[in-house]
CSV table of C-alpha atoms and ligand atoms in Angstrom, one decimal:
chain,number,residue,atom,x,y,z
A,1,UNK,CA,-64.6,-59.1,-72.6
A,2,UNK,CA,-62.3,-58.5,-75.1
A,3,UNK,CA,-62.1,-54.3,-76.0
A,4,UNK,CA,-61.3,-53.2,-79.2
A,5,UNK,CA,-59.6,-49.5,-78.5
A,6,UNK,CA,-59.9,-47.0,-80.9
A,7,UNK,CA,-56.0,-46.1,-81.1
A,8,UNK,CA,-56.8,-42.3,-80.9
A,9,UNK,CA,-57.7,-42.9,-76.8
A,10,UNK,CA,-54.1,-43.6,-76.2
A,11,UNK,CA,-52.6,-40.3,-74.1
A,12,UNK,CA,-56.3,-38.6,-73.8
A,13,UNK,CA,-57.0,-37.8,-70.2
A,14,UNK,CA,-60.6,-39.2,-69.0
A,15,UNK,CA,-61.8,-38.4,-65.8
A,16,UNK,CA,-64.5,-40.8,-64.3
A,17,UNK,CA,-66.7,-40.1,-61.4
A,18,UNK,CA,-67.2,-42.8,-58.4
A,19,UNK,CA,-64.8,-45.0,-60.4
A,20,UNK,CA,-64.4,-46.7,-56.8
A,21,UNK,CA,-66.1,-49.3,-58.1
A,22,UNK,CA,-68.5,-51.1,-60.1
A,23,UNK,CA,-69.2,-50.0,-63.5
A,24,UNK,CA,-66.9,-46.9,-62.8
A,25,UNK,CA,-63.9,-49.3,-62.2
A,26,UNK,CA,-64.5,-51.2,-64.8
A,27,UNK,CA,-64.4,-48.0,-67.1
A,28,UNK,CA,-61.4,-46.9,-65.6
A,29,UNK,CA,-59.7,-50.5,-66.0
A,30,UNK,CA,-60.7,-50.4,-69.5
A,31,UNK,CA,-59.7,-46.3,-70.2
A,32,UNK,CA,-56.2,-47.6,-68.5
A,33,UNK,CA,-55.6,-50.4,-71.0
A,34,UNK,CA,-56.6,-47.8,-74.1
A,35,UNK,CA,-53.5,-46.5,-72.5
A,36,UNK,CA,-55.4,-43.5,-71.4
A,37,UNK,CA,-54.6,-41.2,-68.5
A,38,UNK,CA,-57.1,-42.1,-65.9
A,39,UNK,CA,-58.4,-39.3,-63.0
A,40,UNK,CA,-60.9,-41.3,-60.5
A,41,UNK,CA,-62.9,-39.1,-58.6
A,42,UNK,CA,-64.3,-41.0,-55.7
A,43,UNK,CA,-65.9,-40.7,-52.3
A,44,UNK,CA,-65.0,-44.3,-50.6
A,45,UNK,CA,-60.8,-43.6,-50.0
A,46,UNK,CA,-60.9,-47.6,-49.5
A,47,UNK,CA,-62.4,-48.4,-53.0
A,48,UNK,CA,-60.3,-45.5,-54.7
A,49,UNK,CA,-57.5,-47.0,-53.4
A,50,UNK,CA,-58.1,-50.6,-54.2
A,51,UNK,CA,-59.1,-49.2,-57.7
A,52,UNK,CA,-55.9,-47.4,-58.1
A,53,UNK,CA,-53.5,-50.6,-57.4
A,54,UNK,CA,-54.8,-53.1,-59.5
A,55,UNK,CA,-54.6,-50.7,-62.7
A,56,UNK,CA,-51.4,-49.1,-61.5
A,57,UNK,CA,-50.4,-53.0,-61.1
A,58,UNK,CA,-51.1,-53.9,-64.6
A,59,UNK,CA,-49.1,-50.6,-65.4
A,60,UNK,CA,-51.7,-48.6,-66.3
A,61,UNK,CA,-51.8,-44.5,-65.6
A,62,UNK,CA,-54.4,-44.0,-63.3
A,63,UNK,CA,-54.3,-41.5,-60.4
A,64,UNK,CA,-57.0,-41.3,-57.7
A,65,UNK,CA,-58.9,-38.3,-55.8
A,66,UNK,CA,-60.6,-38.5,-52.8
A,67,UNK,CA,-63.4,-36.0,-53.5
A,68,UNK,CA,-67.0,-36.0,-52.2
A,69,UNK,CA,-68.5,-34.3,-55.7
A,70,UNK,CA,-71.5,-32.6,-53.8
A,71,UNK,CA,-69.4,-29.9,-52.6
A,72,UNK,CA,-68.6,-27.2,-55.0
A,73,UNK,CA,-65.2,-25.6,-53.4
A,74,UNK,CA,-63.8,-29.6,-53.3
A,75,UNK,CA,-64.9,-29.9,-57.3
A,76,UNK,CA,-63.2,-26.8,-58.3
A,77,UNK,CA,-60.2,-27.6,-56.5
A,78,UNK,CA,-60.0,-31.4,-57.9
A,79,UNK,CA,-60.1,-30.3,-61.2
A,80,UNK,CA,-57.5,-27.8,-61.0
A,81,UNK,CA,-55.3,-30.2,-59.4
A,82,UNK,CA,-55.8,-32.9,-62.1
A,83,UNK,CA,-55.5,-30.2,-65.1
A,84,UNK,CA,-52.3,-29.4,-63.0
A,85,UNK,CA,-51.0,-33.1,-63.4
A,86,UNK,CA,-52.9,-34.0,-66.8
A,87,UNK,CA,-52.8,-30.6,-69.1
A,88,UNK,CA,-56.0,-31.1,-70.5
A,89,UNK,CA,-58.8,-33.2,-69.5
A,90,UNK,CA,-60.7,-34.9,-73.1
A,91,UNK,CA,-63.2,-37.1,-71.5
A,92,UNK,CA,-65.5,-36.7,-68.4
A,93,UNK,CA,-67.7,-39.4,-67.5
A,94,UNK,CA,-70.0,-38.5,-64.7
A,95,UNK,CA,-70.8,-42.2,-63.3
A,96,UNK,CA,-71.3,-41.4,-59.6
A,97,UNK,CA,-74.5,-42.3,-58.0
A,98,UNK,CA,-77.1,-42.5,-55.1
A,99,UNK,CA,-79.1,-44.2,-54.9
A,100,UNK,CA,-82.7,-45.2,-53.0
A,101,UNK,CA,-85.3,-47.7,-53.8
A,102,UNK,CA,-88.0,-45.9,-52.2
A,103,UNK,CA,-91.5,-44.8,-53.3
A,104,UNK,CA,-92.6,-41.5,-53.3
A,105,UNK,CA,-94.7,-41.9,-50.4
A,106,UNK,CA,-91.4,-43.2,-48.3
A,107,UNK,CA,-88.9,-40.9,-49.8
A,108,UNK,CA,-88.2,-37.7,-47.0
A,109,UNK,CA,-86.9,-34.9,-48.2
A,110,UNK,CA,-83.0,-35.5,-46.8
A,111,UNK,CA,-83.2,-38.9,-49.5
A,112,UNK,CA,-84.9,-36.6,-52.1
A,113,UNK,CA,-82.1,-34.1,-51.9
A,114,UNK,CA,-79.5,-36.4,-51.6
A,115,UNK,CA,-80.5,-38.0,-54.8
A,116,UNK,CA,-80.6,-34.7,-56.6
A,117,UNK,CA,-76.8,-33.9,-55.3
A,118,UNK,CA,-75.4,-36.7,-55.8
A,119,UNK,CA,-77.3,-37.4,-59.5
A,120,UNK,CA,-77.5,-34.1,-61.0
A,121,UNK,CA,-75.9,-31.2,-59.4
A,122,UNK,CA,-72.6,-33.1,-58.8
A,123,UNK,CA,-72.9,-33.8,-62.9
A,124,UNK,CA,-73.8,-29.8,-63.1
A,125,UNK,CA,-70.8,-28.8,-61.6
A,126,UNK,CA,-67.8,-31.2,-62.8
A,127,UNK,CA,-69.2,-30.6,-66.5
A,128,UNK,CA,-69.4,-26.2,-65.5
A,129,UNK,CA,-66.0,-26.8,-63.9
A,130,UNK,CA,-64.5,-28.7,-66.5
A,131,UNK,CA,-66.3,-26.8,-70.0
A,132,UNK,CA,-64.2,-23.6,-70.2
A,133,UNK,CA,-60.8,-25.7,-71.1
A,134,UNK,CA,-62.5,-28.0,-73.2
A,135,UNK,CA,-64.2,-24.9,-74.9
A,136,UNK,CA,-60.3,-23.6,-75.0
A,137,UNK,CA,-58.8,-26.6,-76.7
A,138,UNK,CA,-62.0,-27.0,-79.0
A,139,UNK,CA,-62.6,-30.4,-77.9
A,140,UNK,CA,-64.3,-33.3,-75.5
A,141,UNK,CA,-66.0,-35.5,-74.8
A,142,UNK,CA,-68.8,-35.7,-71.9
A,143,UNK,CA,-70.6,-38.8,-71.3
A,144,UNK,CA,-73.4,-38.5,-68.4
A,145,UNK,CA,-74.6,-42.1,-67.1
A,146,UNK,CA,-78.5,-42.1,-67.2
A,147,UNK,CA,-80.7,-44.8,-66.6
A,148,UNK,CA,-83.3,-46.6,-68.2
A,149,UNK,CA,-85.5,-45.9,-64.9
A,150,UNK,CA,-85.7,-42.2,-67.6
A,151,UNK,CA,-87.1,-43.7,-70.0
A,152,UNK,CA,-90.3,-45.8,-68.1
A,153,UNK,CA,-91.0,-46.9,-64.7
A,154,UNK,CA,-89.3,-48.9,-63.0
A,155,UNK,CA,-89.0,-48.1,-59.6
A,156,UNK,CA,-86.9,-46.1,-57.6
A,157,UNK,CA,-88.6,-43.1,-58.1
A,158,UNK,CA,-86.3,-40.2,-56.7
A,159,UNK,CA,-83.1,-41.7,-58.3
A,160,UNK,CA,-85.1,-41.7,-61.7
A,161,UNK,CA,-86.3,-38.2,-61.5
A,162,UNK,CA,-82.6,-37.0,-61.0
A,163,UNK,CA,-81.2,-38.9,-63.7
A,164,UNK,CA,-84.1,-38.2,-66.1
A,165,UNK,CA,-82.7,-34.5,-65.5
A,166,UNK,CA,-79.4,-35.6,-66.5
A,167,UNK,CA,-80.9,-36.8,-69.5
A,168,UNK,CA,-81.4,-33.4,-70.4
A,169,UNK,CA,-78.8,-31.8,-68.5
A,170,UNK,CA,-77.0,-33.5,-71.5
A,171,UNK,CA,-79.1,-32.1,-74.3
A,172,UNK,CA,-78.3,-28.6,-73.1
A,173,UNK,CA,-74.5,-29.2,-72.9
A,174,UNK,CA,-74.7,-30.8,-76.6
A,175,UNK,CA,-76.6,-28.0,-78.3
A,176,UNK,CA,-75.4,-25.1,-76.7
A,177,UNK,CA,-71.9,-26.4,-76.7
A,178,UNK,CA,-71.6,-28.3,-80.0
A,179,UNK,CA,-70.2,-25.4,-81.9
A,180,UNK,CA,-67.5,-25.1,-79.6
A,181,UNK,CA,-66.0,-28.6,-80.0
A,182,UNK,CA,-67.6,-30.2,-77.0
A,183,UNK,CA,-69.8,-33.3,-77.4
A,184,UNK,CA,-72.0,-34.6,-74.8
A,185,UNK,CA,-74.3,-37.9,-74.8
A,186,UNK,CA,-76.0,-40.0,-71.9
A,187,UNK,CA,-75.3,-43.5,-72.1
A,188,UNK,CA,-78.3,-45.2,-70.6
A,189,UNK,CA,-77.9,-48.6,-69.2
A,190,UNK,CA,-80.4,-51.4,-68.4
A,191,UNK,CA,-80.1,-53.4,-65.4
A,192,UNK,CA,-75.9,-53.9,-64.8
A,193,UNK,CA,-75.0,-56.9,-61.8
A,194,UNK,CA,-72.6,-54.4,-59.3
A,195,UNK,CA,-72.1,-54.0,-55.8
A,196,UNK,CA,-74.8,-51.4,-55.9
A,197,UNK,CA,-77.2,-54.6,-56.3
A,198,UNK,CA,-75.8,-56.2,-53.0
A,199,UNK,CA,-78.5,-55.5,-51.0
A,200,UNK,CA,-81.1,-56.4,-53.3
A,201,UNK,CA,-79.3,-59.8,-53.9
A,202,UNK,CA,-79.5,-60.5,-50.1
A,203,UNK,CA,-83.4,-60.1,-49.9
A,204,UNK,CA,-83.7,-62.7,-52.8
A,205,UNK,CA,-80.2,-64.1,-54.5
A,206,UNK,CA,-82.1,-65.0,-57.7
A,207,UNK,CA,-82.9,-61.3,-58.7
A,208,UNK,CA,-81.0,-61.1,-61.8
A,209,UNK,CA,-82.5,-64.9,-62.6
A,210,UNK,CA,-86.1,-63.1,-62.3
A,211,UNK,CA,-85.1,-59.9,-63.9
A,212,UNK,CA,-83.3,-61.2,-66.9
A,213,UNK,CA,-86.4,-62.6,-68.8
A,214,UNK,CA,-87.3,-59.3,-69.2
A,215,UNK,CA,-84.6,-58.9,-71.3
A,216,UNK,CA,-84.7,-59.6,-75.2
A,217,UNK,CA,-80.9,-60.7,-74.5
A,218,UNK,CA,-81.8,-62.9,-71.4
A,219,UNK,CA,-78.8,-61.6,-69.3
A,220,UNK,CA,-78.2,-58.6,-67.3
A,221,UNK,CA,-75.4,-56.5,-67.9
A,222,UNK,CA,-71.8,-56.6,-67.0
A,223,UNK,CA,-69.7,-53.3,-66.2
A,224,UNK,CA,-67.8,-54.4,-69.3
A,225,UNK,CA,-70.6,-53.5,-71.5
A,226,UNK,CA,-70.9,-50.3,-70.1
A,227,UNK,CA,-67.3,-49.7,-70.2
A,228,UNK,CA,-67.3,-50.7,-74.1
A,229,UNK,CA,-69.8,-48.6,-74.9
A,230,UNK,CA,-68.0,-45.5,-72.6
A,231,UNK,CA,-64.9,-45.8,-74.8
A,232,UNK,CA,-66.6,-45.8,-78.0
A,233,UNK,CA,-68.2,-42.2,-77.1
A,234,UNK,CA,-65.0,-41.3,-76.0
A,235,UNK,CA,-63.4,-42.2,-78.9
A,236,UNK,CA,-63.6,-40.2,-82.8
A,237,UNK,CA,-65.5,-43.3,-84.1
A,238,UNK,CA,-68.4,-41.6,-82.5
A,239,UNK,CA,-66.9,-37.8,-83.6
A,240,UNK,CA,-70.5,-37.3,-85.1
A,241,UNK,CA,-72.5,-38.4,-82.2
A,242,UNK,CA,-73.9,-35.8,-79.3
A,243,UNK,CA,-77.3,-35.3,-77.3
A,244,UNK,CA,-78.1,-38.8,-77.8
A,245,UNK,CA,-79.5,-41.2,-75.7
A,246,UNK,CA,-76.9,-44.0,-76.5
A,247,UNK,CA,-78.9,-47.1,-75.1
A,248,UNK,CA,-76.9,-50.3,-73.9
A,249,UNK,CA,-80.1,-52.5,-72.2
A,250,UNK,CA,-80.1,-55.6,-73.6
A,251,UNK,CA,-83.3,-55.0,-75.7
A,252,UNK,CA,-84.8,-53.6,-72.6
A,253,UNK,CA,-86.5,-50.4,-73.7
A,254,UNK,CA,-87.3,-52.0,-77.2
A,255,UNK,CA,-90.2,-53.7,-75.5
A,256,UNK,CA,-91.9,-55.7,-73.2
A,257,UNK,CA,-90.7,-59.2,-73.7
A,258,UNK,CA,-93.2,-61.1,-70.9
A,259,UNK,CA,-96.1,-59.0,-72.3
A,260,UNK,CA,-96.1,-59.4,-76.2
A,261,UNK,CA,-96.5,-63.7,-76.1
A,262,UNK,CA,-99.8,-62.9,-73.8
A,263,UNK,CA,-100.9,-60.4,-75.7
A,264,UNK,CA,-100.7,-62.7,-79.2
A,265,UNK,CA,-102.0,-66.0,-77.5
A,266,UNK,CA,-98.6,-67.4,-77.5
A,267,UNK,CA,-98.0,-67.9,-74.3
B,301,NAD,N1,-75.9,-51.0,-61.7
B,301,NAD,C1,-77.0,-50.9,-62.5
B,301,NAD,O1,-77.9,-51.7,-62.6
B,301,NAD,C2,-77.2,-49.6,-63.2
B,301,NAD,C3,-78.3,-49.5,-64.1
B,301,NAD,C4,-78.5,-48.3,-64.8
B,301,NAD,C5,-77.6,-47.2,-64.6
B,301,NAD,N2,-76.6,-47.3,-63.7
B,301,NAD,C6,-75.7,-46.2,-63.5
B,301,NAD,O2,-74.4,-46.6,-63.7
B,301,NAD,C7,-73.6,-45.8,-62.8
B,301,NAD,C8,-72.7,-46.7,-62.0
B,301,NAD,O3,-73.5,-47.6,-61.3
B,301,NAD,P1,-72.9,-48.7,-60.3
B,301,NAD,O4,-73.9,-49.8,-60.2
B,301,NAD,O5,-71.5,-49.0,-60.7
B,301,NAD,O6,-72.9,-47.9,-58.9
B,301,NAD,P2,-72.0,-48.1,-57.6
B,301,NAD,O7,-72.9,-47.7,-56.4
B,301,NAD,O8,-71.4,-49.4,-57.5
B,301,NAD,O9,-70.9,-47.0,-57.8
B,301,NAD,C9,-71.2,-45.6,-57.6
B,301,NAD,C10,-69.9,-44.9,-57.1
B,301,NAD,O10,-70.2,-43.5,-56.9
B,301,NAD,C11,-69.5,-43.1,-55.7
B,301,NAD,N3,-70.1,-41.9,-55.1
B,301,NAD,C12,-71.4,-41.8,-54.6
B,301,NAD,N4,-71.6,-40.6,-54.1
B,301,NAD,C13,-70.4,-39.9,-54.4
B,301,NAD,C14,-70.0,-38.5,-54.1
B,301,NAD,N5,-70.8,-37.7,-53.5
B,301,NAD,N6,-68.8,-38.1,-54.5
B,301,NAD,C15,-68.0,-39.0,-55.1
B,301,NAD,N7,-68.3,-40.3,-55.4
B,301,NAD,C16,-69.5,-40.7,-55.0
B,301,NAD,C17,-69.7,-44.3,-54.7
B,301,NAD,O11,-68.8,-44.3,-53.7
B,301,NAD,C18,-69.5,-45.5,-55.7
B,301,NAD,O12,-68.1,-45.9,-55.7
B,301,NAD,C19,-74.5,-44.9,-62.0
B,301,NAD,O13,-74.6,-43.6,-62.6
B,301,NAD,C20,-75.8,-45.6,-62.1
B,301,NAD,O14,-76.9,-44.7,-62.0
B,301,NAD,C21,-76.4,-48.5,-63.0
């Protein structure tokens, strides 16, 4: 993928959540080479670290923090210390997740509350850490990653109950903090080939095959679509966009691409 950055990125400070990997390193990759400042808040020391030297490698500003984003004191005192280095923080992208395939039936409470931590009260407290300064300066940015598991059923039901919170968890950030300067959107991806998938791909390597003919586009994602899509909230070009839903699925959501040849005899 080749990124067109908006040139008003360059020197912003963007902090991303569980940038470790995944989409999240691919986002930080791509805030790096907008010639962003780049804060990775991560769990995994070993990913954060591998994150951190191939974009300090290809000269980009990126500094890492081991940080496990479910506990409140840790938060507070990451953000101070990355305020301390940055000055102000424009962007937060909440990108960290947990996440378990269970059903209802097989989800136990420890799974159930892990979920929520991990997928909306870490999200609740980076964004109440971080508002006040970006209420101060008058400006940011906030992008929450949600999930197209909000918007129907797909599965995974804990993990789509927390991030259909976060769906509005954004909503309440965007109206009652729009006047102050602060925007905040979800960014709702479909189906996105990361390490998160691993597991899933070793029960039955041609999942993404199967899954992408669901998809109007007939791929799955890449991080780098995410990542685009990230930069352009980030950015002024969307200076009039907040509390949206900003859906990058692949047609997913637009309907049910199996379904609709059936249901016309077309099939
Ligand atoms: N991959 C997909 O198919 C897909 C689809 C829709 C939405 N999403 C969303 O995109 C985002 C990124 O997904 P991904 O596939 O890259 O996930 P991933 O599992 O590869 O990465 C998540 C990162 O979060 C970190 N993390 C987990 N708990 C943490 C904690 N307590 N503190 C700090 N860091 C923590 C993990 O260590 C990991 O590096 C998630 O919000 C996910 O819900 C992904």
């Amino acid at each position: 993928m080749t990124y067109q950055f908006a040139a008003e990125l360059a020197g912003r400070t963007i902090v991303i959540t569980g940038g470790g990997r995944g989409i999240g390193r691919e986002m930080a990759t791509a805030a790096a080479a907008a010639k962003m400042k780049v804060a990775i808040l991560e769990l995994d020391q070993k990913n954060l670290d591998d994150t951190v030297a191939l974009i300090s490698k290809t000269g980009g500003d990126v500094t890492g923090y081991q940080v496990d984003l479910c506990d409140e004191a840790a938060v507070i005192s990451t953000f101070a210390e990355v305020t301390k280095k940055f000055g102000k923080i424009e962007v937060l992208v909440n990108n960290a997740m947990f996440h378990d395939p269970s059903d209802l039936l097989d989800t136990s409470l420890d799974i159930w509350n892990q979920t929520l931590k991990v997928n909306l009260t870490a999200p609740f407290l980076c964004i109440r850490t971080l508002l006040p300064g970006m209420i101060k300066n008058g400006f940011g940015s906030i992008i929450n990653v949600g999930t197209v598991n909000s918007k129907m059923m797909i599965g995974s039901d804990a993990y789509s109950a927390s991030k259909a919170a976060v769906h509005a968890l954004t909503r309440t950030v965007a109206v009652r903090y729009g006047p102050d300067g602060v925007r905040c959107n979800t960014l709702v991806p479909g189906t996105v080939a990361t390490d998160a998938w691993q597991e899933r791909i070793d029960r039955n390597p041609q999942i993404f095959e199967k899954l992408k003919t669901w998809y109007p586009l007939r791929r799955v994602g890449k991080p780098s679509d995410i990542a685009a899509a990230v930069l352009f909230l980030a950015s002024d070009q969307s200076a009039w966009m907040t509390g949206t839903e900003f859906v990058v699925d692949g047609g997913l959501l637009a309907g049910y691409s199996p379904m609709y040849p059936l249901v016309e005899g077309s099939d």
